[in-house]
Amino acid sequence: MKYLFRNAMVITMNSEMEILENCDVVVKDDRIVYVGKAKPENAEHSKVIDCTRKLLMPGLINGHTHVPMTLLRNYADDKELQTWLFDYIFPAEEKLEGRDVYYGSLLGIMEMLASGTTCFIDMYFFMDDIAEAVEKSGIRAHLSRGVSTNDRGSDFSDHKGLNESIEFYKKWNGVACGRITGAFGPHAIYTCSPEFLKAVRNAAEKLGAPIHVHLDETRTEHEDSLRNFGKTPAKHLYDLGLFDLKTIAAHCVWVTPDDIALLREKDVTVAHNPGSNLKLASGIAPVPEMIEAGVNVILGTDGASSNNNLNMFEEINLAALIQKGVKLDPLLVNAQEALKMATVNGGKALGRKDLGSIKPGNKADLILLDLDKPHMNPLNKPCSALAYSAQAADVCLTMVDGRILYRDGEFKTIDQEKVYYQIQKICRRILN
Ligand SMILES: [Zn+2]
């Protein structure tokens, strides 16, 4: 299939941060093949999408989430973290079955497609069901089976989660034309013993798989680590050799300057989740310090039960605002930096130069925003408009791998009514 996006304003997110006006973009099969002002040849053979008064940009990459947690949205809010987890979330999750996770994932994917996300980085369980939802919907995802145990043994060859992780990686990595990639997901240092973390690391290394882990999310985690291990959570993982593998570390709210140097040294990507960190009162990550040190920072929503949505435009906005507010410095995390975190830095985190920007040869993962909205007028500086005025509902088209998955309120690959019906049924069962 060949598409011609005609006459768009294009936010390329390339290294020069070029913004092109009255621009044509041609997509052939799964790739962008042309970006430029001149009318491309053979245009008459393409499906033409008129982009007058529309903005075209790379699809957003949600750097950390637990997509089926849409099922627990608006269920337990305004609670202490421990109460929230142990009295509400874990008991509800105990009742989950594979098909629940499948429909919860489809719901989350619908929400992401409708708000401009084309790829998400996830950690959960019943991963086969999430992968199936990804395959069916057409979105792109980086998936890891979350695993944990505080057992201090040395042999974890019978550990159910770890064995599932290995099987999952072998079965799904590179599947769905490469839209699904796999990782190993040791949950966190407070849910995984050092011996288990090492076992997960070694299993991942054997398969050449990357790591996705929660790190230094709360002050309690940080202080417990100092007490139990005599070092910070980041130094703990560093010493265990986890960072020798390609790693995405979610949160990093309480990292020290020394930790930031370790993250930089090992090229660890940090997934910043400002909405979730605020809602759970975890704190505010030292993002400007990490950017300054050269750490690759990406943006995530975290699960919908601690956010309570999967709207990346909200995270872009929060990421740009909260540092200014708490540090009393309006120059921190400017609009362009916040947009990079949601696009091109996400591509970097996945080791993909062909994701996160609009240029010939890249994957055709892109979105269109309608500029005919009062809050987008006057547009003036497009990057500012995207970080400070844009709303998720401005997204009118979402394309992944050269396929249009969402357009003008309509999902092309997902039966919306069926998903809503199933979700109601599931929630009646698990939330009682
Ligand atoms: Zn998380």
Short mmCIF file of C-alpha atoms and ligand atoms in Angstrom, two decimals:
data_model
loop_
_atom_site.label_atom_id
_atom_site.label_comp_id
_atom_site.label_asym_id
_atom_site.label_seq_id
_atom_site.Cartn_x
_atom_site.Cartn_y
_atom_site.Cartn_z
CA MET A 1 0.00 0.00 0.00
CA LYS A 2 1.23 3.50 -0.83
CA TYR A 3 0.01 6.63 0.94
CA LEU A 4 0.64 10.25 0.09
CA PHE A 5 0.20 12.65 3.00
CA ARG A 6 -0.25 15.89 1.10
CA ASN A 7 0.47 19.40 2.27
CA ALA A 8 1.18 18.71 5.94
CA MET A 9 3.10 20.61 8.57
CA VAL A 10 5.72 18.02 9.56
CA ILE A 11 7.46 17.92 12.92
CA THR A 12 10.31 15.66 11.87
CA MET A 13 12.03 15.20 15.29
CA ASN A 14 15.22 14.62 13.26
CA SER A 15 18.60 15.67 14.66
CA GLU A 16 18.11 19.23 13.38
CA MET A 17 14.56 19.31 14.78
CA GLU A 18 13.37 20.47 11.36
CA ILE A 19 9.78 21.62 10.95
CA LEU A 20 8.58 21.51 7.35
CA GLU A 21 5.53 23.37 6.08
CA ASN A 22 3.37 22.43 3.09
CA CYS A 23 5.22 19.16 2.97
CA ASP A 24 4.43 15.84 1.28
CA VAL A 25 5.21 12.53 2.96
CA VAL A 26 4.99 9.23 1.07
CA VAL A 27 4.62 5.89 2.79
CA LYS A 28 5.23 2.67 0.90
CA ASP A 29 4.34 -0.55 2.70
CA ASP A 30 5.81 -0.21 6.22
CA ARG A 31 8.32 2.60 5.53
CA ILE A 32 8.45 6.33 4.90
CA VAL A 33 10.01 6.71 1.46
CA TYR A 34 9.76 10.45 0.81
CA VAL A 35 9.63 13.66 2.84
CA GLY A 36 9.77 16.92 0.95
CA LYS A 37 8.10 19.89 -0.61
CA ALA A 38 8.07 18.81 -4.23
CA LYS A 39 5.21 16.72 -5.51
CA PRO A 40 6.54 13.15 -5.54
CA GLU A 41 6.46 11.17 -8.73
CA ASN A 42 3.78 8.55 -9.22
CA ALA A 43 1.65 10.39 -6.69
CA GLU A 44 -1.43 9.47 -8.70
CA HIS A 45 -0.95 5.82 -7.71
CA SER A 46 -1.11 6.58 -4.00
CA LYS A 47 -3.95 6.90 -1.54
CA VAL A 48 -3.95 10.63 -0.93
CA ILE A 49 -4.59 12.02 2.55
CA ASP A 50 -5.16 15.76 2.52
CA CYS A 51 -3.26 17.27 5.45
CA THR A 52 -4.24 20.89 5.04
CA ARG A 53 -4.50 22.41 8.54
CA LYS A 54 -3.05 19.21 9.96
CA LEU A 55 0.23 18.44 11.70
CA LEU A 56 2.13 15.22 11.01
CA MET A 57 4.61 13.90 13.57
CA PRO A 58 6.19 10.62 14.69
CA GLY A 59 3.92 8.35 16.73
CA LEU A 60 4.47 8.64 20.48
CA ILE A 61 6.32 5.89 22.34
CA ASN A 62 4.93 5.08 25.77
CA GLY A 63 8.10 4.16 27.65
CA HIS A 64 6.60 2.36 30.63
CA THR A 65 3.18 0.90 31.25
CA HIS A 66 1.21 -2.14 32.35
CA VAL A 67 -1.45 -2.00 29.69
CA PRO A 68 -4.08 -4.40 31.12
CA MET A 69 -4.29 -2.25 34.25
CA THR A 70 -6.90 -0.27 32.35
CA LEU A 71 -9.19 -2.83 34.03
CA LEU A 72 -8.36 -1.24 37.38
CA ARG A 73 -8.79 2.36 36.24
CA ASN A 74 -10.51 4.68 38.75
CA TYR A 75 -10.93 1.77 41.14
CA ALA A 76 -8.65 2.63 44.06
CA ASP A 77 -7.48 6.21 44.19
CA ASP A 78 -6.22 8.62 46.81
CA LYS A 79 -4.70 5.84 48.92
CA GLU A 80 -1.32 5.24 50.53
CA LEU A 81 0.94 3.28 48.14
CA GLN A 82 1.02 0.17 50.37
CA THR A 83 -2.77 0.23 50.95
CA TRP A 84 -3.35 0.79 47.24
CA LEU A 85 -1.13 -2.15 46.27
CA PHE A 86 -1.85 -4.72 48.97
CA ASP A 87 -5.54 -4.04 49.74
CA TYR A 88 -6.82 -3.23 46.25
CA ILE A 89 -4.53 -3.92 43.29
CA PHE A 90 -2.97 -7.28 44.22
CA PRO A 91 -6.31 -8.89 45.34
CA ALA A 92 -7.98 -7.79 42.08
CA GLU A 93 -5.01 -9.00 40.02
CA GLU A 94 -5.23 -12.41 41.76
CA LYS A 95 -8.59 -12.91 40.06
CA LEU A 96 -7.34 -12.07 36.56
CA GLU A 97 -7.37 -14.67 33.83
CA GLY A 98 -5.67 -14.64 30.46
CA ARG A 99 -8.71 -13.47 28.52
CA ASP A 100 -9.24 -10.59 30.98
CA VAL A 101 -5.72 -9.41 30.25
CA TYR A 102 -6.37 -9.74 26.52
CA TYR A 103 -9.44 -7.46 26.64
CA GLY A 104 -7.79 -5.08 29.13
CA SER A 105 -4.90 -4.80 26.69
CA LEU A 106 -7.20 -4.12 23.73
CA LEU A 107 -8.88 -1.36 25.74
CA GLY A 108 -5.49 0.18 26.57
CA ILE A 109 -4.38 -0.13 22.96
CA MET A 110 -7.56 1.63 21.79
CA GLU A 111 -6.85 4.46 24.20
CA MET A 112 -3.24 4.72 23.05
CA LEU A 113 -4.05 4.66 19.34
CA ALA A 114 -6.70 7.34 19.81
CA SER A 115 -4.21 9.55 21.65
CA GLY A 116 -1.29 9.16 19.25
CA THR A 117 0.78 6.34 20.76
CA THR A 118 2.16 3.89 18.21
CA CYS A 119 4.46 1.84 20.46
CA PHE A 120 4.46 0.90 24.14
CA ILE A 121 6.93 -0.68 26.54
CA ASP A 122 5.15 -3.03 28.94
CA MET A 123 5.67 -5.34 31.89
CA TYR A 124 2.90 -7.59 33.22
CA PHE A 125 1.79 -11.23 33.26
CA PHE A 126 -0.37 -13.39 30.97
CA MET A 127 2.00 -12.00 28.37
CA ASP A 128 0.78 -14.32 25.61
CA ASP A 129 -2.58 -12.56 25.85
CA ILE A 130 -1.00 -9.10 25.67
CA ALA A 131 1.11 -10.17 22.69
CA GLU A 132 -2.02 -11.52 20.99
CA ALA A 133 -3.76 -8.16 21.50
CA VAL A 134 -0.71 -6.37 20.05
CA GLU A 135 -0.60 -8.72 17.08
CA LYS A 136 -4.31 -8.31 16.37
CA SER A 137 -4.47 -4.55 16.84
CA GLY A 138 -1.43 -3.71 14.70
CA ILE A 139 0.32 -1.55 17.33
CA ARG A 140 4.02 -1.95 18.15
CA ALA A 141 5.17 -3.13 21.60
CA HIS A 142 8.18 -4.12 23.67
CA LEU A 143 6.95 -6.73 26.15
CA SER A 144 8.36 -8.31 29.26
CA ARG A 145 6.92 -10.81 31.70
CA GLY A 146 7.21 -9.21 35.14
CA VAL A 147 8.91 -11.63 37.57
CA SER A 148 9.66 -11.55 41.28
CA THR A 149 10.69 -13.61 44.28
CA ASN A 150 12.56 -12.78 47.44
CA ASP A 151 13.85 -16.38 47.77
CA ARG A 152 17.58 -16.37 48.44
CA GLY A 153 18.32 -19.72 46.79
CA SER A 154 20.78 -20.26 44.01
CA ASP A 155 18.73 -22.44 41.68
CA PHE A 156 15.73 -20.82 40.04
CA SER A 157 15.34 -23.34 37.22
CA ASP A 158 11.86 -24.21 38.53
CA HIS A 159 10.70 -20.61 38.88
CA LYS A 160 7.42 -20.37 36.98
CA GLY A 161 7.74 -16.70 36.02
CA LEU A 162 11.33 -17.00 34.87
CA ASN A 163 10.53 -20.03 32.75
CA GLU A 164 7.56 -18.20 31.28
CA SER A 165 9.86 -15.24 30.51
CA ILE A 166 12.23 -17.49 28.60
CA GLU A 167 9.40 -19.17 26.69
CA PHE A 168 7.72 -15.84 26.00
CA TYR A 169 10.90 -14.32 24.60
CA LYS A 170 11.57 -17.30 22.36
CA LYS A 171 8.00 -17.39 21.12
CA TRP A 172 7.29 -13.72 20.53
CA ASN A 173 10.49 -11.72 19.99
CA GLY A 174 10.44 -10.42 16.41
CA VAL A 175 6.91 -11.71 15.72
CA ALA A 176 4.16 -9.75 13.89
CA CYS A 177 6.60 -8.48 11.23
CA GLY A 178 8.94 -7.37 14.01
CA ARG A 179 6.30 -5.24 15.75
CA ILE A 180 6.71 -7.28 18.93
CA THR A 181 10.04 -7.34 20.71
CA GLY A 182 10.75 -9.03 24.01
CA ALA A 183 12.61 -8.27 27.22
CA PHE A 184 13.06 -9.69 30.71
CA GLY A 185 11.21 -7.91 33.51
CA PRO A 186 12.64 -8.36 37.01
CA HIS A 187 10.04 -6.30 38.88
CA ALA A 188 12.19 -4.31 41.32
CA ILE A 189 14.93 -4.70 43.92
CA TYR A 190 12.39 -4.91 46.77
CA THR A 191 10.47 -7.77 45.14
CA CYS A 192 13.50 -9.67 43.79
CA SER A 193 16.36 -11.10 45.87
CA PRO A 194 19.91 -10.38 44.60
CA GLU A 195 20.28 -14.05 43.69
CA PHE A 196 17.09 -13.99 41.65
CA LEU A 197 18.06 -10.74 39.91
CA LYS A 198 21.28 -12.43 38.89
CA ALA A 199 19.42 -15.49 37.61
CA VAL A 200 17.12 -13.29 35.51
CA ARG A 201 20.09 -11.34 34.21
CA ASN A 202 21.90 -14.53 33.19
CA ALA A 203 18.82 -15.94 31.47
CA ALA A 204 18.40 -12.68 29.54
CA GLU A 205 22.07 -12.59 28.58
CA LYS A 206 21.90 -16.12 27.22
CA LEU A 207 19.15 -15.05 24.81
CA GLY A 208 20.62 -11.63 24.05
CA ALA A 209 17.49 -10.05 25.56
CA PRO A 210 17.24 -6.62 27.16
CA ILE A 211 15.96 -5.76 30.67
CA HIS A 212 12.99 -3.68 31.83
CA VAL A 213 12.97 -2.97 35.58
CA HIS A 214 11.43 -0.57 38.13
CA LEU A 215 14.17 1.40 39.87
CA ASP A 216 14.31 3.77 42.84
CA GLU A 217 10.64 4.71 42.60
CA THR A 218 10.04 5.69 46.23
CA ARG A 219 11.98 7.02 49.18
CA THR A 220 11.18 3.78 51.04
CA GLU A 221 12.80 1.72 48.29
CA HIS A 222 15.87 3.96 48.38
CA GLU A 223 16.26 3.90 52.17
CA ASP A 224 15.59 0.15 52.45
CA SER A 225 18.28 -0.46 49.85
CA LEU A 226 20.81 1.56 51.82
CA ARG A 227 19.88 -0.36 54.97
CA ASN A 228 19.74 -3.85 53.41
CA PHE A 229 22.54 -3.68 50.86
CA GLY A 230 24.61 -0.72 52.00
CA LYS A 231 24.14 0.94 48.61
CA THR A 232 21.58 2.70 46.45
CA PRO A 233 19.16 0.69 44.25
CA ALA A 234 21.03 1.77 41.09
CA LYS A 235 24.43 0.73 42.50
CA HIS A 236 22.84 -2.57 43.59
CA LEU A 237 21.74 -3.38 40.02
CA TYR A 238 25.03 -2.09 38.63
CA ASP A 239 27.01 -4.41 40.92
CA LEU A 240 24.77 -7.36 40.01
CA GLY A 241 25.61 -6.77 36.35
CA LEU A 242 22.09 -5.98 35.17
CA PHE A 243 23.20 -2.79 33.50
CA ASP A 244 25.68 -4.75 31.38
CA LEU A 245 22.60 -5.69 29.36
CA LYS A 246 20.54 -3.11 27.49
CA THR A 247 18.28 -1.77 30.24
CA ILE A 248 15.20 0.42 30.60
CA ALA A 249 14.79 1.55 34.22
CA ALA A 250 11.39 2.98 35.11
CA HIS A 251 11.03 5.92 37.53
CA CYS A 252 14.52 6.65 38.99
CA VAL A 253 12.92 9.28 41.23
CA TRP A 254 15.44 9.08 44.07
CA VAL A 255 18.69 8.52 42.15
CA THR A 256 21.79 10.38 43.39
CA PRO A 257 24.36 12.21 41.23
CA ASP A 258 26.61 9.13 41.53
CA ASP A 259 23.73 6.91 40.36
CA ILE A 260 23.17 9.19 37.37
CA ALA A 261 26.84 8.76 36.43
CA LEU A 262 26.39 4.96 36.60
CA LEU A 263 23.25 5.11 34.42
CA ARG A 264 25.15 7.19 31.88
CA GLU A 265 28.20 4.92 31.98
CA LYS A 266 26.06 1.86 31.19
CA ASP A 267 23.74 3.61 28.69
CA VAL A 268 20.70 2.77 30.80
CA THR A 269 17.52 4.42 29.54
CA VAL A 270 15.35 6.02 32.22
CA ALA A 271 11.57 5.93 31.76
CA HIS A 272 10.15 9.00 33.49
CA ASN A 273 6.50 8.71 34.59
CA PRO A 274 5.57 12.13 35.95
CA GLY A 275 1.81 11.51 36.24
CA SER A 276 2.15 8.27 38.18
CA ASN A 277 4.93 9.64 40.41
CA LEU A 278 2.76 12.61 41.34
CA LYS A 279 -0.39 10.56 41.94
CA LEU A 280 1.33 7.99 44.15
CA ALA A 281 3.30 10.76 45.87
CA SER A 282 6.57 9.07 44.93
CA GLY A 283 8.33 12.34 44.22
CA ILE A 284 9.78 14.07 41.17
CA ALA A 285 12.67 12.53 39.25
CA PRO A 286 15.81 14.64 38.68
CA VAL A 287 15.21 14.73 34.93
CA PRO A 288 17.18 17.90 34.11
CA GLU A 289 20.22 16.44 35.89
CA MET A 290 19.86 13.19 33.95
CA ILE A 291 19.52 14.99 30.62
CA GLU A 292 22.51 17.19 31.49
CA ALA A 293 24.58 14.07 32.21
CA GLY A 294 23.60 12.59 28.83
CA VAL A 295 21.23 9.88 30.09
CA ASN A 296 18.58 8.83 27.56
CA VAL A 297 15.25 9.77 29.21
CA ILE A 298 11.94 8.57 27.80
CA LEU A 299 8.36 9.15 28.96
CA GLY A 300 5.76 6.70 30.21
CA THR A 301 2.27 6.73 31.63
CA ASP A 302 2.77 3.73 33.95
CA GLY A 303 -0.38 1.62 34.43
CA ALA A 304 -3.80 3.24 34.12
CA SER A 305 -4.59 2.58 37.77
CA SER A 306 -1.90 5.01 38.89
CA ASN A 307 -2.41 7.75 36.33
CA ASN A 308 -5.43 7.18 35.39
CA ASN A 309 -5.03 7.26 31.63
CA LEU A 310 -2.55 6.33 28.92
CA ASN A 311 -2.41 9.80 27.42
CA MET A 312 1.14 10.66 26.42
CA PHE A 313 0.31 14.28 25.60
CA GLU A 314 -0.50 14.72 29.27
CA GLU A 315 2.89 13.23 30.24
CA ILE A 316 4.70 15.52 27.78
CA ASN A 317 2.93 18.45 29.38
CA LEU A 318 3.68 17.31 32.93
CA ALA A 319 7.32 16.53 32.15
CA ALA A 320 7.80 20.05 30.84
CA LEU A 321 5.92 21.69 33.75
CA ILE A 322 6.82 19.98 36.99
CA GLN A 323 10.57 20.64 36.94
CA LYS A 324 9.93 24.34 36.38
CA GLY A 325 7.54 24.44 39.31
CA VAL A 326 9.57 22.59 41.90
CA LYS A 327 12.94 24.07 40.96
CA LEU A 328 11.61 27.59 40.30
CA ASP A 329 13.34 27.64 36.92
CA PRO A 330 11.28 28.14 33.73
CA LEU A 331 14.21 27.09 31.54
CA LEU A 332 14.15 23.46 32.67
CA VAL A 333 12.83 20.73 30.30
CA ASN A 334 11.74 22.85 27.35
CA ALA A 335 9.02 21.84 24.89
CA GLN A 336 11.46 20.26 22.43
CA GLU A 337 13.12 18.19 25.14
CA ALA A 338 9.76 16.90 26.38
CA LEU A 339 8.77 15.96 22.81
CA LYS A 340 12.08 14.15 22.25
CA MET A 341 11.43 12.06 25.37
CA ALA A 342 8.14 10.89 23.88
CA THR A 343 9.48 10.14 20.40
CA VAL A 344 13.07 9.84 19.23
CA ASN A 345 14.48 8.94 22.67
CA GLY A 346 12.00 6.06 22.78
CA GLY A 347 13.41 4.79 19.49
CA LYS A 348 16.91 5.02 20.98
CA ALA A 349 15.78 3.06 24.07
CA LEU A 350 14.68 0.24 21.78
CA GLY A 351 17.90 0.40 19.77
CA ARG A 352 15.86 1.56 16.78
CA LYS A 353 17.15 4.44 14.66
CA ASP A 354 14.13 3.96 12.38
CA LEU A 355 11.55 4.83 15.07
CA GLY A 356 10.67 8.18 16.61
CA SER A 357 11.34 10.54 13.71
CA ILE A 358 9.98 11.32 10.26
CA LYS A 359 12.56 10.66 7.57
CA PRO A 360 12.93 8.47 4.49
CA GLY A 361 13.79 4.90 5.42
CA ASN A 362 12.11 5.07 8.81
CA LYS A 363 9.19 2.93 9.87
CA ALA A 364 5.85 4.53 9.00
CA ASP A 365 4.74 5.01 12.62
CA LEU A 366 3.15 8.43 12.51
CA ILE A 367 0.20 10.50 13.65
CA LEU A 368 -1.84 13.41 12.35
CA LEU A 369 -3.23 16.15 14.57
CA ASP A 370 -6.12 18.39 13.59
CA LEU A 371 -5.09 22.05 13.93
CA ASP A 372 -8.61 23.34 13.39
CA LYS A 373 -9.18 23.65 17.12
CA PRO A 374 -9.49 26.86 19.15
CA HIS A 375 -6.70 25.82 21.53
CA MET A 376 -4.30 25.24 18.61
CA ASN A 377 -4.82 28.74 17.23
CA PRO A 378 -2.69 30.68 16.66
CA LEU A 379 -0.17 27.89 16.33
CA ASN A 380 2.94 30.10 16.49
CA LYS A 381 5.67 27.70 17.66
CA PRO A 382 4.54 24.14 16.80
CA CYS A 383 6.70 22.43 19.47
CA SER A 384 5.28 24.72 22.14
CA ALA A 385 1.78 24.01 20.87
CA LEU A 386 2.38 20.25 21.14
CA ALA A 387 3.84 20.42 24.65
CA TYR A 388 1.57 23.06 26.16
CA SER A 389 -1.74 23.30 24.25
CA ALA A 390 -2.33 20.05 22.37
CA GLN A 391 -4.96 17.61 23.58
CA ALA A 392 -4.98 13.87 22.96
CA ALA A 393 -8.30 14.26 21.14
CA ASP A 394 -6.57 16.38 18.48
CA VAL A 395 -5.16 13.12 17.07
CA CYS A 396 -7.23 12.27 14.00
CA LEU A 397 -5.12 9.52 12.41
CA THR A 398 -2.66 6.96 13.78
CA MET A 399 -0.53 4.77 11.50
CA VAL A 400 1.74 1.93 12.63
CA ASP A 401 4.04 0.04 10.26
CA GLY A 402 2.32 1.68 7.31
CA ARG A 403 -1.21 0.66 8.36
CA ILE A 404 -3.88 3.14 9.45
CA LEU A 405 -5.19 1.75 12.75
CA TYR A 406 -7.27 4.72 13.86
CA ARG A 407 -8.94 7.49 11.92
CA ASP A 408 -11.52 10.09 12.96
CA GLY A 409 -12.79 8.16 15.97
CA GLU A 410 -12.86 4.79 14.25
CA PHE A 411 -10.67 1.79 15.14
CA LYS A 412 -9.80 -0.21 12.03
CA THR A 413 -8.64 -3.41 13.74
CA ILE A 414 -10.57 -3.49 17.03
CA ASP A 415 -14.28 -4.01 17.66
CA GLN A 416 -14.84 -1.19 20.16
CA GLU A 417 -18.31 -2.29 21.35
CA LYS A 418 -17.18 -5.84 21.94
CA VAL A 419 -14.25 -4.63 24.05
CA TYR A 420 -16.47 -2.36 26.19
CA TYR A 421 -18.94 -5.21 26.73
CA GLN A 422 -16.21 -7.65 27.80
CA ILE A 423 -14.57 -5.08 30.08
CA GLN A 424 -17.85 -4.51 31.96
CA LYS A 425 -18.25 -8.23 32.47
CA ILE A 426 -14.67 -8.65 33.68
CA CYS A 427 -14.84 -5.72 36.09
CA ARG A 428 -18.07 -7.03 37.64
CA ARG A 429 -16.19 -10.22 38.44
CA ILE A 430 -12.77 -8.99 39.60
CA LEU A 431 -13.67 -5.81 41.44
CA ASN A 432 -16.08 -7.35 43.93
ZN ZN B 1 5.36 0.38 36.59
#
